[in-house]
Short mmCIF file of C-alpha atoms in Angstrom, two decimals:
data_model
loop_
_atom_site.label_atom_id
_atom_site.label_comp_id
_atom_site.label_asym_id
_atom_site.label_seq_id
_atom_site.Cartn_x
_atom_site.Cartn_y
_atom_site.Cartn_z
CA MET T 1 2.67 -3.74 46.17
CA SER T 2 4.72 -0.87 47.88
CA GLN T 3 5.90 1.85 46.23
CA ARG T 4 9.85 1.66 45.16
CA ILE T 5 9.66 4.65 43.02
CA SER T 6 9.25 8.28 44.19
CA ASP T 7 6.13 9.79 42.81
CA SER T 8 8.99 13.12 41.10
CA THR T 9 10.94 10.24 40.00
CA LEU T 10 7.70 8.22 38.32
CA SER T 11 6.47 12.20 37.37
CA MET T 12 9.83 12.63 35.04
CA LEU T 13 9.75 9.16 33.94
CA SER T 14 5.95 9.27 32.10
CA SER T 15 6.47 12.76 30.51
CA PHE T 16 10.31 10.70 28.95
CA VAL T 17 8.53 8.15 28.13
CA ALA T 18 6.42 9.86 26.32
CA SER T 19 8.49 12.36 24.41
CA GLN T 20 11.00 9.22 23.62
CA MET T 21 7.76 6.76 23.00
CA GLY T 22 4.53 8.37 22.80
CA LEU T 23 4.10 6.49 25.35
CA ILE T 24 2.03 8.07 27.71
CA PHE T 25 1.39 6.72 32.24
CA PRO T 26 -0.58 9.66 33.55
CA ARG T 27 -0.76 9.57 37.34
CA GLU T 28 -3.54 7.03 36.91
CA ARG T 29 -1.32 4.38 35.10
CA TRP T 30 2.03 5.18 37.73
CA SER T 31 1.84 1.58 38.98
CA ASP T 32 2.33 0.29 36.10
CA LEU T 33 5.06 2.26 35.34
CA GLU T 34 6.55 1.57 38.35
CA LYS T 35 6.21 -2.62 37.45
CA GLY T 36 7.34 -2.00 34.22
CA MET T 37 10.44 -0.30 35.28
CA LEU T 38 11.09 -2.80 38.43
CA ALA T 39 11.23 -5.83 35.60
CA ALA T 40 12.92 -3.78 32.70
CA ALA T 41 15.81 -2.23 35.90
CA PRO T 42 18.25 -6.33 35.90
CA HIS T 43 17.72 -6.85 32.12
CA PHE T 44 20.05 -3.11 31.90
CA GLY T 45 22.43 -4.45 34.29
CA PHE T 46 20.34 -2.62 37.55
CA SER T 47 19.90 -3.47 40.81
CA ASP T 48 18.29 -0.41 41.88
CA ALA T 49 14.88 -0.05 39.60
CA GLY T 50 15.33 4.52 39.84
CA GLU T 51 19.18 4.99 39.21
CA CYS T 52 18.46 3.09 36.44
CA ILE T 53 15.36 5.32 35.37
CA ARG T 54 18.13 8.02 35.31
CA TRP T 55 20.76 6.60 33.60
CA LEU T 56 17.92 5.96 30.94
CA MET T 57 16.82 9.79 30.96
CA SER T 58 20.57 10.74 30.50
CA ALA T 59 20.63 11.13 26.86
CA PRO T 60 18.17 10.50 24.30
CA LEU T 61 16.96 6.99 24.28
CA THR T 62 18.48 4.05 21.40
CA ARG T 63 17.63 1.26 19.62
CA PRO T 64 17.68 -1.72 21.77
CA GLN T 65 17.02 0.79 25.21
CA VAL T 66 12.95 1.28 23.42
CA GLU T 67 13.02 -2.77 22.55
CA ILE T 68 13.60 -3.19 26.20
CA LEU T 69 11.80 -0.98 27.25
CA ALA T 70 8.81 -1.59 25.00
CA GLY T 71 8.48 -5.26 25.93
CA PHE T 72 8.19 -4.44 29.82
CA LEU T 73 5.82 -0.89 29.20
CA THR T 74 3.40 -2.43 26.24
CA VAL T 75 0.90 -4.78 27.02
CA GLY T 76 1.06 -8.06 24.55
CA GLU T 77 -1.49 -10.08 25.14
CA SER T 78 -2.95 -10.86 21.91
CA TYR T 79 -5.19 -13.63 20.16
CA PHE T 80 -6.59 -15.22 17.74
CA PHE T 81 -9.40 -12.94 16.32
CA ARG T 82 -9.82 -10.88 19.36
CA ASP T 83 -12.57 -8.20 19.21
CA PRO T 84 -14.91 -10.52 16.39
CA GLN T 85 -17.13 -7.11 15.98
CA SER T 86 -13.98 -5.64 13.98
CA PHE T 87 -12.80 -8.97 12.26
CA LYS T 88 -17.00 -8.79 11.35
CA ALA T 89 -17.29 -5.63 9.85
CA VAL T 90 -14.14 -6.42 7.56
CA GLU T 91 -15.25 -9.86 6.40
CA THR T 92 -19.05 -8.19 5.32
CA GLU T 93 -18.47 -4.91 4.66
CA ILE T 94 -14.37 -3.84 3.96
CA LEU T 95 -12.94 -7.62 2.62
CA PRO T 96 -16.22 -7.53 -0.08
CA ARG T 97 -15.95 -4.07 -1.56
CA LEU T 98 -12.05 -3.80 -2.07
CA LEU T 99 -12.22 -7.26 -3.84
CA SER T 100 -15.09 -6.17 -6.07
CA SER T 101 -13.29 -3.85 -7.43
CA ARG T 102 -10.08 -5.66 -7.45
CA ARG T 103 -11.66 -8.80 -9.04
CA GLY T 104 -10.32 -9.22 -12.61
CA LYS T 105 -8.37 -6.36 -12.98
CA ASP T 106 -5.38 -6.07 -10.87
CA GLN T 107 -5.74 -8.21 -7.80
CA GLN T 108 -3.22 -6.82 -5.30
CA LEU T 109 -4.22 -6.38 -1.76
CA ARG T 110 -2.59 -4.51 1.09
CA ILE T 111 -2.98 -5.12 4.50
CA TRP T 112 -1.11 -3.42 7.23
CA SER T 113 -1.17 -4.87 11.14
CA ALA T 114 0.70 -2.05 13.27
CA GLY T 115 1.07 -3.02 16.67
CA CYS T 116 0.16 -6.88 16.14
CA SER T 117 2.62 -8.13 19.05
CA SER T 118 2.79 -11.64 18.44
CA GLY T 119 1.29 -11.82 15.44
CA GLU T 120 -2.29 -13.35 15.94
CA GLU T 121 -3.52 -10.04 14.45
CA PRO T 122 -2.53 -10.98 11.01
CA TYR T 123 -2.35 -14.10 11.02
CA SER T 124 -6.33 -13.60 11.63
CA LEU T 125 -6.67 -11.04 8.64
CA ALA T 126 -4.41 -14.19 6.52
CA ILE T 127 -7.37 -17.36 7.80
CA LEU T 128 -9.90 -14.60 7.23
CA LEU T 129 -8.50 -14.29 3.19
CA HIS T 130 -8.25 -17.89 2.54
CA ARG T 131 -11.73 -18.39 3.99
CA MET T 132 -12.80 -15.28 1.71
CA LEU T 133 -10.51 -15.59 -1.47
CA PRO T 134 -10.89 -20.10 -3.64
CA ASP T 135 -8.64 -18.22 -5.68
CA LEU T 136 -6.46 -17.23 -3.41
CA GLU T 137 -3.33 -17.93 -5.89
CA GLN T 138 -4.43 -15.82 -8.59
CA TRP T 139 -3.94 -12.30 -6.58
CA ARG T 140 -1.04 -10.98 -4.91
CA VAL T 141 -1.00 -10.58 -0.58
CA THR T 142 0.63 -9.51 1.49
CA ILE T 143 -0.31 -8.83 5.10
CA LEU T 144 2.11 -6.84 7.44
CA GLY T 145 2.87 -7.25 10.70
CA THR T 146 5.00 -4.13 12.66
CA ASP T 147 5.46 -4.50 16.35
CA ILE T 148 8.28 -2.55 18.94
CA ASN T 149 9.00 -5.66 20.58
CA PRO T 150 11.03 -7.67 18.72
CA ALA T 151 10.62 -11.22 20.89
CA ALA T 152 6.73 -10.17 19.86
CA LEU T 153 8.18 -10.84 16.22
CA ARG T 154 9.83 -13.21 17.28
CA HIS T 155 7.42 -15.50 18.00
CA GLY T 156 4.91 -14.14 15.60
CA THR T 157 7.90 -15.24 12.60
CA ALA T 158 7.93 -18.54 14.48
CA GLY T 159 3.71 -19.20 13.94
CA VAL T 160 3.54 -21.04 17.60
CA TYR T 161 0.56 -20.59 19.63
CA GLY T 162 -0.33 -22.36 23.33
CA LYS T 163 -3.73 -22.78 23.97
CA TRP T 164 -4.41 -19.37 25.85
CA SER T 165 -4.18 -17.69 22.32
CA PHE T 166 -7.22 -19.56 20.91
CA ARG T 167 -9.77 -18.12 23.59
CA GLY T 168 -13.28 -17.88 22.50
CA THR T 169 -12.54 -18.68 19.06
CA PRO T 170 -14.53 -21.52 17.22
CA PRO T 171 -13.65 -24.77 16.58
CA TRP T 172 -12.94 -25.14 13.02
CA LEU T 173 -10.00 -22.77 13.35
CA LYS T 174 -7.67 -25.00 15.16
CA SER T 175 -8.27 -28.06 12.69
CA LEU T 176 -8.79 -26.23 9.74
CA TYR T 177 -5.03 -23.90 10.24
CA PHE T 178 -2.56 -24.96 12.55
CA THR T 179 -0.61 -28.46 12.76
CA ALA T 180 0.65 -29.63 16.19
CA ALA T 181 3.72 -28.84 17.51
CA GLU T 182 5.27 -29.81 20.87
CA GLU T 183 3.82 -30.12 24.75
CA GLY T 184 0.25 -28.76 23.30
CA ARG T 185 1.82 -25.92 21.88
CA PHE T 186 0.05 -25.12 17.68
CA ARG T 187 1.78 -24.18 14.87
CA VAL T 188 0.01 -22.21 12.10
CA ILE T 189 -0.31 -24.05 8.73
CA GLU T 190 2.52 -22.80 5.77
CA PRO T 191 -0.10 -21.46 2.84
CA VAL T 192 -0.81 -19.14 5.93
CA ARG T 193 2.47 -18.58 7.59
CA ARG T 194 3.10 -17.50 3.50
CA LEU T 195 0.60 -14.29 3.46
CA VAL T 196 2.42 -13.29 6.58
CA SER T 197 5.73 -11.34 7.28
CA PHE T 198 7.31 -8.81 9.97
CA GLU T 199 8.95 -6.78 10.58
CA TYR T 200 10.06 -3.95 13.61
CA LEU T 201 9.01 -0.51 12.93
CA ASN T 202 8.19 2.55 16.09
CA LEU T 203 4.87 4.24 15.15
CA ALA T 204 6.45 6.66 16.81
CA GLU T 205 9.43 7.91 15.38
CA ASP T 206 9.84 5.55 12.05
CA SER T 207 9.01 7.36 8.48
CA TYR T 208 5.77 5.93 6.92
CA PRO T 209 5.13 5.18 3.91
CA SER T 210 7.56 4.30 2.29
CA LEU T 211 8.53 1.58 -0.70
CA PHE T 212 11.61 0.95 0.91
CA THR T 213 9.46 -0.64 4.46
CA ASN T 214 6.28 -1.26 2.48
CA THR T 215 3.88 0.62 4.75
CA ASN T 216 3.28 2.49 0.91
CA ALA T 217 -0.56 2.04 -0.38
CA MET T 218 -2.24 -0.39 1.82
CA ASP T 219 -5.93 -0.89 1.08
CA LEU T 220 -6.27 -1.93 4.84
CA ILE T 221 -4.43 -1.28 7.97
CA PHE T 222 -5.61 -2.80 11.53
CA CYS T 223 -3.96 -0.64 14.71
CA ARG T 224 -5.47 -1.40 17.42
CA ASN T 225 -5.59 -0.28 21.16
CA VAL T 226 -1.97 0.62 20.16
CA LEU T 227 -2.82 4.38 19.68
CA MET T 228 -4.80 4.13 23.36
CA TYR T 229 -1.48 4.57 25.16
CA PHE T 230 -0.26 7.69 22.78
CA THR T 231 -0.83 11.30 24.41
CA ARG T 232 -2.75 12.96 22.02
CA GLU T 233 -0.56 14.78 20.20
CA MET T 234 1.29 11.56 18.99
CA VAL T 235 -1.94 10.05 17.86
CA ARG T 236 -2.53 13.08 16.20
CA THR T 237 0.91 12.42 13.86
CA VAL T 238 0.63 8.51 14.09
CA VAL T 239 -3.12 9.28 12.00
CA ALA T 240 -1.56 11.81 9.45
CA LYS T 241 1.08 8.58 8.26
CA LEU T 242 -1.42 5.59 8.69
CA TYR T 243 -3.79 8.34 6.50
CA ARG T 244 -0.69 8.77 4.24
CA SER T 245 0.07 4.80 3.85
CA LEU T 246 -3.84 4.62 2.66
CA VAL T 247 -4.70 4.12 -0.87
CA GLU T 248 -7.70 5.71 -1.20
CA GLU T 249 -10.66 4.63 0.21
CA GLY T 250 -8.83 2.44 1.86
CA CYS T 251 -9.70 1.91 5.70
CA LEU T 252 -8.19 2.46 9.22
CA VAL T 253 -10.15 0.02 11.83
CA VAL T 254 -8.97 1.24 15.24
CA GLY T 255 -9.99 -0.44 18.61
CA PRO T 256 -13.54 0.05 20.33
CA VAL T 257 -12.00 2.62 23.39
CA GLU T 258 -9.97 5.31 20.75
CA TYR T 259 -12.75 6.82 18.37
CA TRP T 260 -11.57 9.81 19.49
CA GLN T 261 -13.25 10.90 15.66
CA GLU T 262 -11.43 14.72 15.72
CA SER T 263 -7.40 12.96 15.71
CA TYR T 264 -8.94 11.18 11.93
CA GLN T 265 -9.37 14.05 10.56
CA PRO T 266 -9.89 13.48 7.51
CA LEU T 267 -10.72 9.91 7.39
CA GLN T 268 -14.24 9.71 6.86
CA ALA T 269 -15.99 7.69 9.90
CA VAL T 270 -18.25 4.96 8.99
CA SER T 271 -20.43 3.07 11.09
CA PHE T 272 -20.96 -0.26 10.84
CA ASP T 273 -23.12 -2.15 13.96
CA THR T 274 -21.33 -1.66 16.18
CA VAL T 275 -17.96 -0.72 15.03
CA THR T 276 -16.87 2.05 13.68
CA PHE T 277 -13.93 2.36 11.32
CA PHE T 278 -12.38 5.32 9.58
CA ARG T 279 -12.21 5.49 5.19
CA LYS T 280 -9.58 7.83 3.02
CA ARG T 281 -11.40 9.77 1.19
CA GLY T 282 -8.92 13.05 0.05
CA GLY T 283 -8.39 15.45 2.31
CA GLU T 284 -5.41 16.18 4.18
CA PRO T 285 -4.59 14.96 7.72
CA GLU T 286 -4.54 17.90 10.56
CA ALA T 287 -0.52 17.20 10.66
CA THR T 288 0.72 18.19 7.85
CA GLN T 289 2.45 21.80 7.23
CA GLU T 290 0.62 23.30 3.74
CA PRO T 291 3.29 24.01 1.21
CA ALA T 292 4.62 27.49 0.35
CA SER T 293 3.35 28.51 -2.28
CA PRO T 294 5.72 28.43 -5.73
CA ALA T 295 7.03 32.06 -6.88
CA PRO T 296 4.94 34.07 -8.57
CA GLN T 297 6.48 33.71 -12.20
CA GLU T 298 5.38 30.02 -12.92
CA ARG T 299 1.92 29.74 -10.01
CA ALA T 300 1.83 25.62 -9.16
CA PRO T 301 -1.62 24.49 -9.76
CA VAL T 302 -3.11 21.82 -7.28
CA PRO T 303 -5.20 19.65 -9.09
CA THR T 304 -6.01 15.82 -7.39
CA GLU T 305 -5.84 14.40 -10.07
CA PRO T 306 -2.10 13.46 -12.69
CA ALA T 307 -2.51 13.85 -16.33
CA ALA T 308 -3.52 10.66 -17.90
CA ARG T 309 -0.08 10.11 -18.97
CA LEU T 310 3.28 11.98 -19.63
CA PRO T 311 3.48 14.48 -22.90
CA ARG T 312 5.90 12.98 -25.71
CA ARG T 313 9.35 14.03 -24.83
CA PRO T 314 10.92 15.92 -27.67
CA GLU T 315 13.24 13.99 -29.82
CA GLY T 316 16.31 12.74 -29.00
CA ARG T 317 16.24 13.70 -24.98
CA PRO T 318 15.91 10.98 -22.30
CA LEU T 319 13.45 11.65 -19.70
CA GLY T 320 15.28 11.77 -16.29
CA GLY T 321 18.26 14.25 -17.99
CA GLY T 322 18.15 17.78 -17.42
CA GLN T 323 18.88 19.34 -14.50
CA ALA T 324 16.94 20.00 -11.00
CA SER T 325 18.45 23.81 -10.97
CA SER T 326 16.47 25.12 -13.89
CA VAL T 327 15.05 28.63 -13.11
CA THR T 328 11.67 27.98 -14.48
CA ALA T 329 11.39 24.64 -13.16
CA GLN T 330 12.74 25.07 -9.40
CA PRO T 331 9.51 26.17 -8.54
CA LEU T 332 7.13 23.29 -9.61
CA TYR T 333 9.49 21.08 -8.40
CA GLU T 334 9.87 21.92 -5.10
CA THR T 335 6.55 22.64 -4.45
CA ALA T 336 5.92 18.83 -5.46
CA ALA T 337 8.21 17.98 -3.11
CA GLN T 338 6.59 18.89 -0.58
CA PHE T 339 2.80 17.22 -1.19
CA TYR T 340 5.19 14.41 -1.72
CA ARG T 341 6.84 14.20 1.61
CA GLN T 342 3.21 15.24 2.79
CA GLY T 343 1.56 12.39 1.43
CA LEU T 344 -0.67 14.39 -1.20
CA TYR T 345 1.01 11.86 -3.93
CA PRO T 346 -2.00 12.30 -6.72
CA GLN T 347 -0.67 16.59 -6.14
CA ALA T 348 3.05 16.04 -6.35
CA VAL T 349 1.98 12.98 -9.62
CA ALA T 350 0.31 16.21 -11.46
CA LEU T 351 3.17 18.36 -10.94
CA LEU T 352 5.76 15.56 -12.36
CA THR T 353 3.68 14.95 -14.72
CA GLY T 354 3.53 18.61 -16.44
CA LEU T 355 6.75 18.85 -15.24
CA SER T 356 8.21 15.58 -16.84
CA GLY T 357 7.21 17.45 -21.04
CA ARG T 358 10.12 20.06 -20.70
CA GLU T 359 13.61 19.67 -21.70
CA GLU T 360 14.96 20.17 -18.46
CA ILE T 361 13.24 17.38 -16.38
CA SER T 362 16.19 16.37 -13.85
CA LEU T 363 16.46 12.34 -12.72
CA GLU T 364 15.69 13.50 -9.39
CA ALA T 365 12.13 14.77 -10.31
CA ILE T 366 11.56 12.03 -12.26
CA THR T 367 12.30 9.13 -9.65
CA MET T 368 9.64 11.31 -6.94
CA LEU T 369 7.59 10.45 -9.73
CA ILE T 370 7.94 6.62 -10.10
CA LYS T 371 7.96 6.41 -6.11
CA ALA T 372 4.57 9.28 -6.25
CA GLN T 373 2.83 6.31 -7.84
CA ALA T 374 4.32 3.47 -6.18
CA ASN T 375 3.08 5.07 -3.61
CA GLN T 376 0.05 5.17 -4.50
CA GLY T 377 -0.12 1.40 -5.85
CA LYS T 378 0.15 2.29 -9.31
CA LEU T 379 2.77 -0.69 -10.20
CA SER T 380 2.45 -0.74 -13.71
CA GLU T 381 2.70 3.71 -13.67
CA ALA T 382 5.25 3.55 -12.59
CA MET T 383 7.62 0.59 -13.88
CA SER T 384 6.06 2.58 -17.24
CA LEU T 385 7.62 5.14 -15.94
CA CYS T 386 11.18 3.51 -14.33
CA GLU T 387 11.34 2.29 -18.32
CA GLU T 388 11.39 5.16 -20.38
CA ALA T 389 13.69 6.70 -17.88
CA LEU T 390 16.11 4.14 -18.11
CA LYS T 391 16.20 4.20 -21.65
CA GLY T 392 18.12 7.41 -21.44
CA ASN T 393 20.33 6.39 -18.33
CA LYS T 394 21.07 2.98 -18.87
CA LEU T 395 24.08 3.02 -16.12
CA ASP T 396 22.09 4.74 -13.96
CA PRO T 397 22.23 2.25 -10.55
CA ALA T 398 19.31 3.34 -7.97
CA LEU T 399 16.83 3.69 -11.23
CA HIS T 400 17.68 0.11 -12.04
CA HIS T 401 17.23 -0.68 -7.62
CA LEU T 402 14.11 1.29 -7.63
CA ARG T 403 12.67 -0.93 -10.16
CA ALA T 404 13.44 -4.65 -9.29
CA GLU T 405 11.57 -2.71 -5.56
CA ILE T 406 8.38 -2.57 -8.35
CA LEU T 407 9.13 -5.88 -9.81
CA GLN T 408 9.28 -7.34 -5.97
CA GLU T 409 5.91 -5.22 -5.12
CA GLN T 410 4.58 -7.21 -8.21
CA GLY T 411 5.45 -10.19 -7.23
CA GLU T 412 8.00 -10.48 -10.04
CA VAL T 413 11.29 -12.23 -8.29
CA GLU T 414 13.75 -13.70 -10.78
CA GLU T 415 13.73 -10.49 -13.18
CA ALA T 416 13.30 -8.45 -9.56
CA ARG T 417 16.59 -10.18 -8.46
CA ALA T 418 18.46 -9.96 -11.89
CA SER T 419 17.18 -5.82 -11.70
CA LEU T 420 19.60 -5.72 -8.59
CA GLU T 421 22.20 -7.65 -10.12
CA ARG T 422 22.52 -4.59 -12.64
CA ALA T 423 22.74 -1.96 -10.51
CA ILE T 424 25.74 -3.53 -8.48
CA TYR T 425 27.61 -4.52 -10.99
CA LEU T 426 26.71 -0.77 -11.60
CA ASP T 427 27.40 0.49 -8.18
CA PRO T 428 28.94 -2.33 -5.82
CA GLN T 429 28.96 0.18 -3.01
CA LEU T 430 24.47 0.10 -3.39
CA VAL T 431 24.59 -1.24 0.14
CA LEU T 432 19.94 -1.46 -0.18
CA ALA T 433 20.61 -4.33 -3.16
CA HIS T 434 22.21 -6.00 -1.10
CA PHE T 435 20.19 -6.19 1.76
CA ALA T 436 16.97 -6.27 -0.79
CA LEU T 437 18.90 -9.14 -2.51
CA GLY T 438 20.08 -11.00 0.70
CA ASN T 439 15.98 -10.62 1.15
CA LEU T 440 15.29 -12.46 -2.31
CA ALA T 441 17.86 -15.08 -1.35
CA LEU T 442 15.96 -15.64 2.28
CA TRP T 443 12.32 -16.35 0.70
CA GLY T 444 13.54 -18.55 -1.90
CA GLY T 445 15.26 -21.15 0.64
CA ARG T 446 18.63 -19.86 -0.14
CA LYS T 447 19.92 -19.44 3.12
CA GLU T 448 23.92 -18.92 2.99
CA LYS T 449 23.10 -16.56 -0.30
CA ALA T 450 21.40 -14.61 1.71
CA ARG T 451 23.93 -15.01 4.63
CA LYS T 452 26.57 -13.45 2.22
CA HIS T 453 24.93 -10.58 0.67
CA PHE T 454 24.05 -10.11 4.28
CA GLN T 455 27.84 -10.05 5.25
CA ASN T 456 28.50 -7.96 2.18
CA ALA T 457 25.80 -4.82 3.33
CA LEU T 458 26.92 -5.11 7.06
CA GLU T 459 30.65 -4.44 5.69
CA LEU T 460 29.82 -1.09 3.62
CA LEU T 461 27.06 0.04 5.97
CA GLY T 462 30.86 -0.48 8.29
CA GLY T 463 31.74 2.46 6.53
CA SER T 464 28.89 5.18 7.74
CA ALA T 465 27.85 6.51 10.69
CA PRO T 466 25.07 5.47 11.85
CA GLU T 467 23.12 9.15 12.04
CA GLU T 468 23.48 9.22 8.12
CA ILE T 469 20.40 9.10 5.77
CA LEU T 470 20.39 5.89 3.33
CA PRO T 471 20.04 7.41 -0.68
CA GLY T 472 17.13 6.27 -1.66
CA SER T 473 15.79 4.54 1.06
CA GLU T 474 12.80 7.68 2.12
CA GLY T 475 14.69 8.33 6.25
CA MET T 476 16.42 5.21 6.77
CA THR T 477 19.32 5.19 8.25
CA ALA T 478 23.02 3.17 8.66
CA GLY T 479 22.54 2.13 12.19
CA ARG T 480 18.86 1.59 11.10
CA LEU T 481 19.76 -0.99 8.10
CA ARG T 482 22.02 -2.58 10.16
CA GLU T 483 20.26 -2.92 13.05
CA ILE T 484 17.26 -4.98 11.51
CA ILE T 485 20.02 -6.92 9.09
CA LEU T 486 21.31 -8.48 13.02
CA GLN T 487 17.38 -8.79 14.03
CA ILE T 488 17.08 -10.63 10.34
CA THR T 489 20.48 -12.84 10.56
CA ALA T 490 19.72 -14.01 14.04
CA ALA T 491 16.49 -14.74 14.07
CA PRO T 492 15.15 -19.05 14.21
CA GLN T 493 15.55 -21.47 11.69
CA GLY T 494 12.04 -21.07 8.82
CA ALA T 495 11.97 -17.25 9.81
CA GLU T 496 10.83 -14.65 6.40
CA GLY T 497 12.52 -12.25 5.31
CA LYS T 498 11.57 -8.29 5.58
CA ARG T 499 8.67 -9.04 2.74
CA SER T 500 6.48 -10.93 1.51
CA SER T 501 7.39 -11.94 -2.46
CA GLY T 502 2.68 -12.54 -3.07
#
């Protein structure tokens, strides 16, 4: 192909794309960048690619612009059980250990396919679990697929695939786990489809882990053939956030060409046959900053394990009823907040648990403690704390909403719905609760009810600036939530909400 975009323009564009999307296009890949931009320009309304590039670089990229570019600048090709050696490691090493540690206790498993493309990878993981767990219905399984390309996500949500997605797969795959669809295509069977949910997420920009986006407390994260497109600096940033999204002993699986071990500290490299994966075993990600020390009069310990239980509250003092501005509590609270923001949840829990024995513990602090426990997957502990806090704060809508989030992860859908309705009764303007009710209605097949809840949420969002951070959302902006709702309501028939109910 003869070049139609100058080297100087491609050089500027490659730097711009790296800064805005984290994608790296060195000189040897400028032909790919050029090809992608020539194809993308008409979708932005330009016949001249150079003019389109100059327009794009005149301001930071918007979410719709990122989505269009992602569709042309990233490779969306995938197929079932791609890289069999990685799946062998998951089947014979990673999952047996996880399942054994959970069986007979809290039988839940949380898996995230980050950069899932059109969905073959998360469905492959769901099929693997279906084969490994004869008592699958007795487990709470979450398999989340996220990608930057909304067209690929719609493909995954539909769950219908052509023959090319089955190349190199064994005959039993199609016969046992798919039904015939139109024109030689095949649809994932419903028991497998129910295990997987899809959501837009930009690994380079969005905040995670987050209880709100279901990216917390993951046992296994697949992030294969994604990091190779990122700059090394962006890789370290993304890995640091993925590290925080894992529970202790959780595993990260990357692509065979992405084994830059220095970028995965402090994850521990584990070799299995020809595959290397990375396990979380304490430590702190390289990209995080050490929190500032508290004031000398009350220097905080940095324990690695939280106290076994909360100290008894003074009689008549409700949990979460104090003020965060207390002179004696504030230094510890600020240090705990820094630990929490860095994803160092055990340290945050230890400090906040110590604070909870004081009369001046604030509702803000106890809410952070609840979220820190939930983000580690300790849902029973989080629920106990939430119930105790509600005894003294029965009229706080945010606590009822947080309780609903925990109940939803526990698979208690009806009780979660009741808690959300209480939250809205107390605060009809609580947009996150309207959104959550919309999702619950959608999962239950009540599409008209879901539409009404989503419409209520959109009307409330109309009164907020797009960049405004929604309280209790872990960094979600009003504009971002509006885009998510519009994406859900525009999804094809049969599409699911943003989280599986387990």
